[in-house]
mmCIF file of C-alpha atoms in Angstrom:
data_model
loop_
_atom_site.group_PDB
_atom_site.id
_atom_site.type_symbol
_atom_site.label_atom_id
_atom_site.label_comp_id
_atom_site.label_asym_id
_atom_site.label_seq_id
_atom_site.Cartn_x
_atom_site.Cartn_y
_atom_site.Cartn_z
ATOM 1 C CA MET D 5 -0.054 -0.063 -0.084
ATOM 2 C CA ASN D 6 1.436 3.607 -0.907
ATOM 3 C CA VAL D 7 0.716 6.527 1.208
ATOM 4 C CA LEU D 8 1.478 10.235 0.235
ATOM 5 C CA ILE D 9 1.541 12.559 2.996
ATOM 6 C CA THR D 10 2.188 16.216 3.631
ATOM 7 C CA GLY D 11 2.219 18.673 6.471
ATOM 8 C CA LEU D 12 5.326 16.962 8.277
ATOM 9 C CA ASN D 13 6.882 19.949 9.799
ATOM 10 C CA ASN D 14 4.513 19.811 12.773
ATOM 11 C CA TYR D 15 4.801 17.441 15.752
ATOM 12 C CA LEU D 16 2.386 14.831 14.608
ATOM 13 C CA GLY D 17 3.470 14.658 10.931
ATOM 14 C CA LYS D 18 6.860 13.032 11.149
ATOM 15 C CA ARG D 19 5.630 10.582 13.787
ATOM 16 C CA LEU D 20 2.592 9.599 11.703
ATOM 17 C CA ALA D 21 4.776 9.082 8.548
ATOM 18 C CA TRP D 22 7.270 6.932 10.671
ATOM 19 C CA HIS D 23 4.344 4.921 12.314
ATOM 20 C CA LEU D 24 2.892 4.208 8.761
ATOM 21 C CA ALA D 25 6.204 3.157 7.459
ATOM 22 C CA ASP D 26 6.633 0.780 10.512
ATOM 23 C CA GLU D 27 3.264 -0.649 9.521
ATOM 24 C CA GLY D 28 4.416 -1.691 6.185
ATOM 25 C CA TYR D 29 3.106 1.285 4.127
ATOM 26 C CA MET D 30 5.377 2.671 1.354
ATOM 27 C CA THR D 31 5.305 6.254 2.634
ATOM 28 C CA SER D 32 5.993 9.219 0.293
ATOM 29 C CA CYS D 33 6.701 12.413 2.305
ATOM 30 C CA LEU D 34 5.902 15.782 0.286
ATOM 31 C CA VAL D 35 7.976 18.406 2.086
ATOM 32 C CA ARG D 36 9.469 22.006 1.174
ATOM 33 C CA ASN D 37 12.591 21.580 2.750
ATOM 34 C CA GLU D 38 14.072 18.112 2.191
ATOM 35 C CA GLN D 39 17.409 18.881 4.052
ATOM 36 C CA HIS D 40 15.329 19.917 7.285
ATOM 37 C CA PHE D 41 13.164 16.832 7.107
ATOM 38 C CA LEU D 42 16.083 14.434 6.741
ATOM 39 C CA GLU D 43 17.994 16.001 9.504
ATOM 40 C CA THR D 44 15.159 15.352 11.874
ATOM 41 C CA THR D 45 13.890 11.987 10.568
ATOM 42 C CA ALA D 46 16.128 8.783 10.783
ATOM 43 C CA GLU D 47 16.284 6.832 7.424
ATOM 44 C CA HIS D 48 13.597 4.229 6.937
ATOM 45 C CA PRO D 49 13.412 1.726 3.975
ATOM 46 C CA ASN D 50 9.633 2.510 3.578
ATOM 47 C CA ILE D 51 10.054 6.275 3.482
ATOM 48 C CA SER D 52 10.963 8.509 0.442
ATOM 49 C CA VAL D 53 11.050 12.176 0.154
ATOM 50 C CA ILE D 54 9.493 14.458 -2.387
ATOM 51 C CA ARG D 55 10.514 17.997 -2.354
ATOM 52 C CA GLY D 56 7.579 20.276 -3.556
ATOM 53 C CA ASP D 57 5.612 23.333 -3.015
ATOM 54 C CA LEU D 58 1.679 22.967 -3.134
ATOM 55 C CA VAL D 59 0.937 26.507 -3.682
ATOM 56 C CA ARG D 60 3.331 26.841 -6.812
ATOM 57 C CA GLU D 61 2.645 23.195 -7.877
ATOM 58 C CA ARG D 62 6.395 22.185 -8.319
ATOM 59 C CA TYR D 63 7.690 18.641 -7.147
ATOM 60 C CA THR D 64 10.827 16.902 -7.439
ATOM 61 C CA PRO D 65 10.717 14.190 -8.418
ATOM 62 C CA ALA D 66 6.991 14.305 -9.960
ATOM 63 C CA ILE D 67 4.385 12.338 -8.095
ATOM 64 C CA THR D 68 3.793 9.637 -10.655
ATOM 65 C CA GLU D 69 3.273 6.565 -8.552
ATOM 66 C CA GLN D 70 0.031 4.970 -7.587
ATOM 67 C CA VAL D 71 -1.298 6.499 -4.258
ATOM 68 C CA ASP D 72 -3.668 4.441 -2.169
ATOM 69 C CA VAL D 73 -4.348 7.033 0.519
ATOM 70 C CA ALA D 74 -3.479 10.841 0.712
ATOM 71 C CA ILE D 75 -2.943 12.452 4.056
ATOM 72 C CA TYR D 76 -3.041 16.154 4.528
ATOM 73 C CA LEU D 77 -1.847 17.637 7.897
ATOM 74 C CA SER D 78 -3.138 21.181 8.335
ATOM 75 C CA GLN D 79 -0.304 23.474 9.905
ATOM 76 C CA ASP D 80 -0.823 25.394 13.058
ATOM 77 C CA SER D 81 -1.032 29.198 12.476
ATOM 78 C CA ALA D 82 -0.563 32.182 14.715
ATOM 79 C CA GLU D 83 -3.307 34.053 12.760
ATOM 80 C CA TRP D 84 -6.443 32.463 11.410
ATOM 81 C CA ASN D 85 -6.916 35.247 8.930
ATOM 82 C CA GLU D 86 -8.259 35.258 5.450
ATOM 83 C CA GLN D 87 -4.824 35.114 3.748
ATOM 84 C CA TYR D 88 -4.009 32.070 5.677
ATOM 85 C CA LYS D 89 -7.274 30.473 4.938
ATOM 86 C CA ASN D 90 -6.840 31.263 1.281
ATOM 87 C CA LEU D 91 -3.272 29.652 1.058
ATOM 88 C CA GLU D 92 -4.445 26.697 3.178
ATOM 89 C CA LEU D 93 -7.418 25.779 0.755
ATOM 90 C CA LEU D 94 -5.315 26.539 -2.331
ATOM 91 C CA SER D 95 -2.687 24.032 -0.916
ATOM 92 C CA LEU D 96 -5.445 21.426 -0.287
ATOM 93 C CA ILE D 97 -6.874 21.813 -3.598
ATOM 94 C CA ASN D 98 -3.591 21.378 -5.338
ATOM 95 C CA PHE D 99 -2.912 18.194 -3.099
ATOM 96 C CA ILE D 100 -6.080 16.783 -4.227
ATOM 97 C CA LYS D 101 -5.118 17.261 -7.799
ATOM 98 C CA GLN D 102 -1.990 14.957 -6.987
ATOM 99 C CA ALA D 103 -4.349 12.445 -5.164
ATOM 100 C CA ARG D 104 -6.732 12.106 -8.044
ATOM 101 C CA ARG D 105 -3.813 11.833 -10.714
ATOM 102 C CA SER D 106 -2.602 8.971 -8.489
ATOM 103 C CA ASN D 107 -5.936 7.320 -8.218
ATOM 104 C CA SER D 108 -6.048 7.717 -4.497
ATOM 105 C CA GLN D 109 -8.863 5.790 -2.685
ATOM 106 C CA GLN D 110 -9.064 7.918 0.342
ATOM 107 C CA LEU D 111 -8.144 11.612 1.431
ATOM 108 C CA ILE D 112 -7.487 12.131 5.065
ATOM 109 C CA TYR D 113 -7.534 15.792 6.339
ATOM 110 C CA ILE D 114 -6.080 16.263 9.863
ATOM 111 C CA THR D 115 -6.654 19.427 11.779
ATOM 112 C CA ARG D 116 -7.048 20.706 15.362
ATOM 113 C CA LEU D 117 -10.431 20.918 16.966
ATOM 114 C CA ARG D 118 -11.160 24.544 16.327
ATOM 115 C CA THR D 119 -10.377 25.025 12.671
ATOM 116 C CA PRO D 120 -12.554 27.962 11.842
ATOM 117 C CA PHE D 121 -13.024 27.073 8.029
ATOM 118 C CA ILE D 122 -13.778 23.329 8.329
ATOM 119 C CA LYS D 123 -16.919 23.757 6.439
ATOM 120 C CA GLU D 124 -15.032 25.123 3.326
ATOM 121 C CA VAL D 125 -12.513 22.300 3.764
ATOM 122 C CA GLN D 126 -15.402 19.591 3.762
ATOM 123 C CA GLN D 127 -17.073 20.990 0.713
ATOM 124 C CA ILE D 128 -13.798 20.953 -1.168
ATOM 125 C CA LEU D 129 -13.192 17.200 -0.099
ATOM 126 C CA ILE D 130 -16.929 16.302 -1.122
ATOM 127 C CA ASP D 131 -16.143 18.124 -4.438
ATOM 128 C CA SER D 132 -13.070 15.874 -4.923
ATOM 129 C CA TYR D 133 -15.152 12.823 -5.635
ATOM 130 C CA ILE D 134 -12.616 10.692 -3.459
ATOM 131 C CA SER D 135 -13.691 9.212 -0.188
ATOM 132 C CA TYR D 136 -12.628 11.418 2.552
ATOM 133 C CA THR D 137 -12.159 11.499 6.175
ATOM 134 C CA ILE D 138 -11.761 14.651 8.499
ATOM 135 C CA VAL D 139 -9.999 14.040 11.698
ATOM 136 C CA ARG D 140 -9.992 16.837 14.328
ATOM 137 C CA ILE D 141 -7.645 16.326 17.164
ATOM 138 C CA SER D 142 -7.035 17.665 20.853
ATOM 139 C CA ASN D 143 -3.731 18.238 22.345
ATOM 140 C CA ILE D 144 -1.231 15.518 22.008
ATOM 141 C CA ILE D 145 0.687 14.103 25.083
ATOM 142 C CA GLY D 146 3.910 12.650 23.995
ATOM 143 C CA LYS D 147 7.604 13.250 24.221
ATOM 144 C CA ASP D 148 8.451 16.705 22.947
ATOM 145 C CA SER D 149 4.952 17.566 22.011
ATOM 146 C CA ILE D 150 3.963 21.376 22.306
ATOM 147 C CA LEU D 151 1.894 20.987 25.436
ATOM 148 C CA MET D 152 4.522 18.784 27.097
ATOM 149 C CA GLU D 153 7.224 21.407 26.385
ATOM 150 C CA MET D 154 5.305 24.369 27.483
ATOM 151 C CA MET D 155 4.363 22.579 30.931
ATOM 152 C CA LYS D 156 8.124 21.793 31.349
ATOM 153 C CA ARG D 157 9.302 25.359 30.740
ATOM 154 C CA ILE D 158 6.368 26.771 32.882
ATOM 155 C CA SER D 159 7.075 24.456 35.875
ATOM 156 C CA SER D 160 10.853 25.331 35.711
ATOM 157 C CA ARG D 161 10.068 29.003 36.732
ATOM 158 C CA LEU D 162 10.637 30.202 40.100
ATOM 159 C CA VAL D 163 7.086 31.551 40.259
ATOM 160 C CA ILE D 164 4.401 30.480 38.008
ATOM 161 C CA PHE D 165 2.067 33.261 36.427
ATOM 162 C CA ALA D 166 -0.832 32.096 34.164
ATOM 163 C CA ASN D 167 -3.430 33.959 32.172
ATOM 164 C CA GLN D 168 -6.707 33.655 33.979
ATOM 165 C CA ARG D 169 -8.534 32.862 30.814
ATOM 166 C CA LEU D 170 -6.144 30.182 29.675
ATOM 167 C CA VAL D 171 -5.911 28.155 32.943
ATOM 168 C CA LYS D 172 -9.644 27.658 33.039
ATOM 169 C CA MET D 173 -10.113 26.415 29.360
ATOM 170 C CA ARG D 174 -10.699 22.580 29.329
ATOM 171 C CA ALA D 175 -9.404 20.108 26.827
ATOM 172 C CA GLN D 176 -9.251 16.266 26.222
ATOM 173 C CA PRO D 177 -5.496 15.600 25.753
ATOM 174 C CA ILE D 178 -4.611 12.365 24.122
ATOM 175 C CA ALA D 179 -1.686 10.115 24.214
ATOM 176 C CA LEU D 180 0.343 10.034 20.984
ATOM 177 C CA GLN D 181 0.262 6.233 20.736
ATOM 178 C CA ASP D 182 -3.526 6.192 21.101
ATOM 179 C CA LEU D 183 -3.933 8.936 18.390
ATOM 180 C CA LEU D 184 -1.720 7.033 16.019
ATOM 181 C CA THR D 185 -3.855 3.631 16.831
ATOM 182 C CA TYR D 186 -6.973 5.639 15.860
ATOM 183 C CA LEU D 187 -5.313 7.012 12.525
ATOM 184 C CA SER D 188 -4.250 3.407 11.826
ATOM 185 C CA PHE D 189 -7.922 2.299 12.066
ATOM 186 C CA ILE D 190 -8.982 5.089 9.639
ATOM 187 C CA VAL D 191 -6.412 4.589 6.879
ATOM 188 C CA LEU D 192 -8.200 2.779 3.917
ATOM 189 C CA ASN D 193 -11.154 1.669 6.095
ATOM 190 C CA PRO D 194 -14.430 1.919 4.378
ATOM 191 C CA ALA D 195 -16.101 2.429 7.638
ATOM 192 C CA ALA D 196 -14.303 5.673 7.947
ATOM 193 C CA PHE D 197 -14.974 6.958 4.298
ATOM 194 C CA ASN D 198 -16.885 10.246 3.957
ATOM 195 C CA GLN D 199 -16.867 10.704 7.903
ATOM 196 C CA SER D 200 -15.768 13.307 10.300
ATOM 197 C CA PHE D 201 -14.110 12.353 13.766
ATOM 198 C CA ASP D 202 -13.276 14.349 16.795
ATOM 199 C CA ILE D 203 -10.350 12.486 18.695
ATOM 200 C CA GLY D 204 -9.494 13.166 22.234
ATOM 201 C CA GLY D 205 -8.335 11.389 25.343
ATOM 202 C CA PRO D 206 -10.836 10.054 28.182
ATOM 203 C CA ASP D 207 -10.173 12.954 30.689
ATOM 204 C CA ILE D 208 -11.598 16.421 30.372
ATOM 205 C CA LEU D 209 -9.056 18.840 32.187
ATOM 206 C CA SER D 210 -8.441 22.475 32.608
ATOM 207 C CA TYR D 211 -4.951 23.352 31.647
ATOM 208 C CA LYS D 212 -4.253 24.293 35.256
ATOM 209 C CA GLU D 213 -5.318 20.772 36.325
ATOM 210 C CA MET D 214 -2.987 19.451 33.653
ATOM 211 C CA LEU D 215 -0.002 21.633 34.866
ATOM 212 C CA ASN D 216 -0.666 20.604 38.583
ATOM 213 C CA ALA D 217 -0.692 16.884 37.320
ATOM 214 C CA TYR D 218 2.536 17.487 35.415
ATOM 215 C CA MET D 219 4.255 18.935 38.421
ATOM 216 C CA LYS D 220 3.131 16.056 40.698
ATOM 217 C CA GLN D 221 4.718 13.704 38.321
ATOM 218 C CA ILE D 222 8.072 15.507 38.312
ATOM 219 C CA HIS D 223 7.812 16.024 41.982
ATOM 220 C CA VAL D 224 7.649 19.832 41.857
ATOM 221 C CA ASN D 225 5.300 21.907 44.243
ATOM 222 C CA LYS D 226 4.688 25.561 43.192
ATOM 223 C CA PRO D 227 1.550 27.717 43.351
ATOM 224 C CA ILE D 228 0.002 29.004 40.168
ATOM 225 C CA ILE D 229 -0.821 32.603 40.262
ATOM 226 C CA SER D 230 -3.679 33.793 37.774
ATOM 227 C CA LEU D 231 -3.464 37.100 36.354
ATOM 228 C CA PRO D 232 -6.369 38.890 34.649
ATOM 229 C CA SER D 233 -6.984 37.937 30.962
ATOM 230 C CA LEU D 234 -5.185 39.958 28.157
ATOM 231 C CA ASN D 235 -5.984 40.444 24.555
ATOM 232 C CA ASN D 236 -4.632 37.925 22.142
ATOM 233 C CA ARG D 237 -1.221 39.732 21.259
ATOM 234 C CA LEU D 238 -0.395 40.722 24.776
ATOM 235 C CA SER D 239 -1.461 37.107 25.920
ATOM 236 C CA ALA D 240 0.966 35.733 23.237
ATOM 237 C CA PHE D 241 3.688 38.016 24.525
ATOM 238 C CA PHE D 242 2.997 36.932 28.160
ATOM 239 C CA ILE D 243 2.957 33.131 27.319
ATOM 240 C CA SER D 244 6.239 33.650 25.437
ATOM 241 C CA LEU D 245 7.716 35.443 28.497
ATOM 242 C CA THR D 246 6.674 32.807 30.891
ATOM 243 C CA THR D 247 7.490 29.661 28.908
ATOM 244 C CA GLY D 248 10.443 30.558 26.699
ATOM 245 C CA VAL D 249 8.641 29.608 23.509
ATOM 246 C CA SER D 250 8.628 31.940 20.509
ATOM 247 C CA VAL D 251 5.821 34.527 20.271
ATOM 248 C CA SER D 252 4.404 33.017 16.925
ATOM 249 C CA THR D 253 4.255 29.558 18.775
ATOM 250 C CA ALA D 254 2.686 31.118 21.913
ATOM 251 C CA ARG D 255 0.033 32.983 19.591
ATOM 252 C CA ALA D 256 -0.762 29.779 17.794
ATOM 253 C CA PHE D 257 -1.139 28.077 21.098
ATOM 254 C CA GLY D 258 -3.379 30.908 22.443
ATOM 255 C CA GLU D 259 -5.604 30.970 19.496
ATOM 256 C CA ASN D 260 -6.132 27.323 19.878
ATOM 257 C CA ILE D 261 -7.585 27.552 23.378
ATOM 258 C CA THR D 262 -9.923 30.647 23.135
ATOM 259 C CA GLN D 263 -12.662 28.094 24.074
ATOM 260 C CA ASP D 264 -12.790 24.572 25.492
ATOM 261 C CA LEU D 265 -11.335 22.017 23.138
ATOM 262 C CA LEU D 266 -13.750 19.289 23.726
ATOM 263 C CA CYS D 267 -14.743 16.537 21.225
ATOM 264 C CA GLU D 268 -18.199 16.868 19.827
ATOM 265 C CA ASN D 269 -18.436 13.977 17.421
ATOM 266 C CA ASN D 270 -17.496 10.814 19.302
ATOM 267 C CA HIS D 271 -18.830 8.556 16.609
ATOM 268 C CA ILE D 272 -15.297 6.903 16.171
ATOM 269 C CA HIS D 273 -15.773 5.212 19.675
ATOM 270 C CA ASP D 274 -18.753 3.358 18.137
ATOM 271 C CA LEU D 275 -16.845 2.105 15.205
ATOM 272 C CA PHE D 276 -13.587 1.464 17.060
ATOM 273 C CA PRO D 277 -14.084 1.127 20.960
ATOM 274 C CA HIS D 278 -10.187 1.635 21.726
ATOM 275 C CA GLU D 279 -9.459 2.263 25.365
ATOM 276 C CA CYS D 280 -7.036 5.222 25.752
ATOM 277 C CA LEU D 281 -4.599 6.037 28.390
ATOM 278 C CA THR D 282 -5.690 8.383 31.031
ATOM 279 C CA PHE D 283 -3.918 11.822 31.285
ATOM 280 C CA GLU D 284 -1.596 10.473 34.181
ATOM 281 C CA GLN D 285 -0.744 7.347 32.245
ATOM 282 C CA ALA D 286 0.025 9.335 29.098
ATOM 283 C CA LEU D 287 2.269 11.694 31.295
ATOM 284 C CA LYS D 288 4.126 8.889 32.684
ATOM 285 C CA ALA D 289 4.697 7.327 29.339
ATOM 286 C CA ALA D 290 5.897 10.616 27.713
ATOM 287 C CA LEU D 291 8.115 11.391 30.866
ATOM 288 C CA ALA D 292 9.663 7.852 30.722
#
């Protein structure tokens, strides 16, 4: 089976490509910067790299082989503005062109739970006349994931200050391995064709509860001081200041949690009743 996957410069992308290759899929990775991808990914006999730009439609080498499933991972953005949306949709349309030329049986679009233009994405996928699956995911708990890195940096501070709005927001974080298990179930599964799924873990927690659980695991005991809510730009600067991540990463994170990140469509549990790790179990696995 052949897989074409793009969007590999985020946390999940490279791990998903490696996971599919381990499962025996011949995995073609469409990336802009071949050197950067190879530097951060060990060699695998089932992984090949195609250097390309979906906006300009330039690919080296050309995508000519049969593709059974095409996977598009939406990228995190600090600004969900009209320009970003137009580029994202153009990239998706051009990716679909390649999937159709390669006789793909399934298109999988993976994004975060709160993508504001998901209806436009779904209509484009419907119009492609290829069986599609939309997967919306919550925060990932895994070694070096964004959430884990932020909790690590926040807990290292002498005093922990937090935006009042952010610490109250709730989410359903999921262990990386559980997410990969769900995605393996979805790949080329007719039961998942023309469906949309929300995927998260079993626990609903506020970000303050997550941070407290993380500090308990690493045996750190510090109070969390909540400060009044700020606008998005000031909030991003504050997150950057208190965690050490870049302002653009902090802004993308802040945009992602302007409201609770809870799964609304849990239909996947009816099709595949997989028992996920709890938040504490996922933390232990990631820290180990």
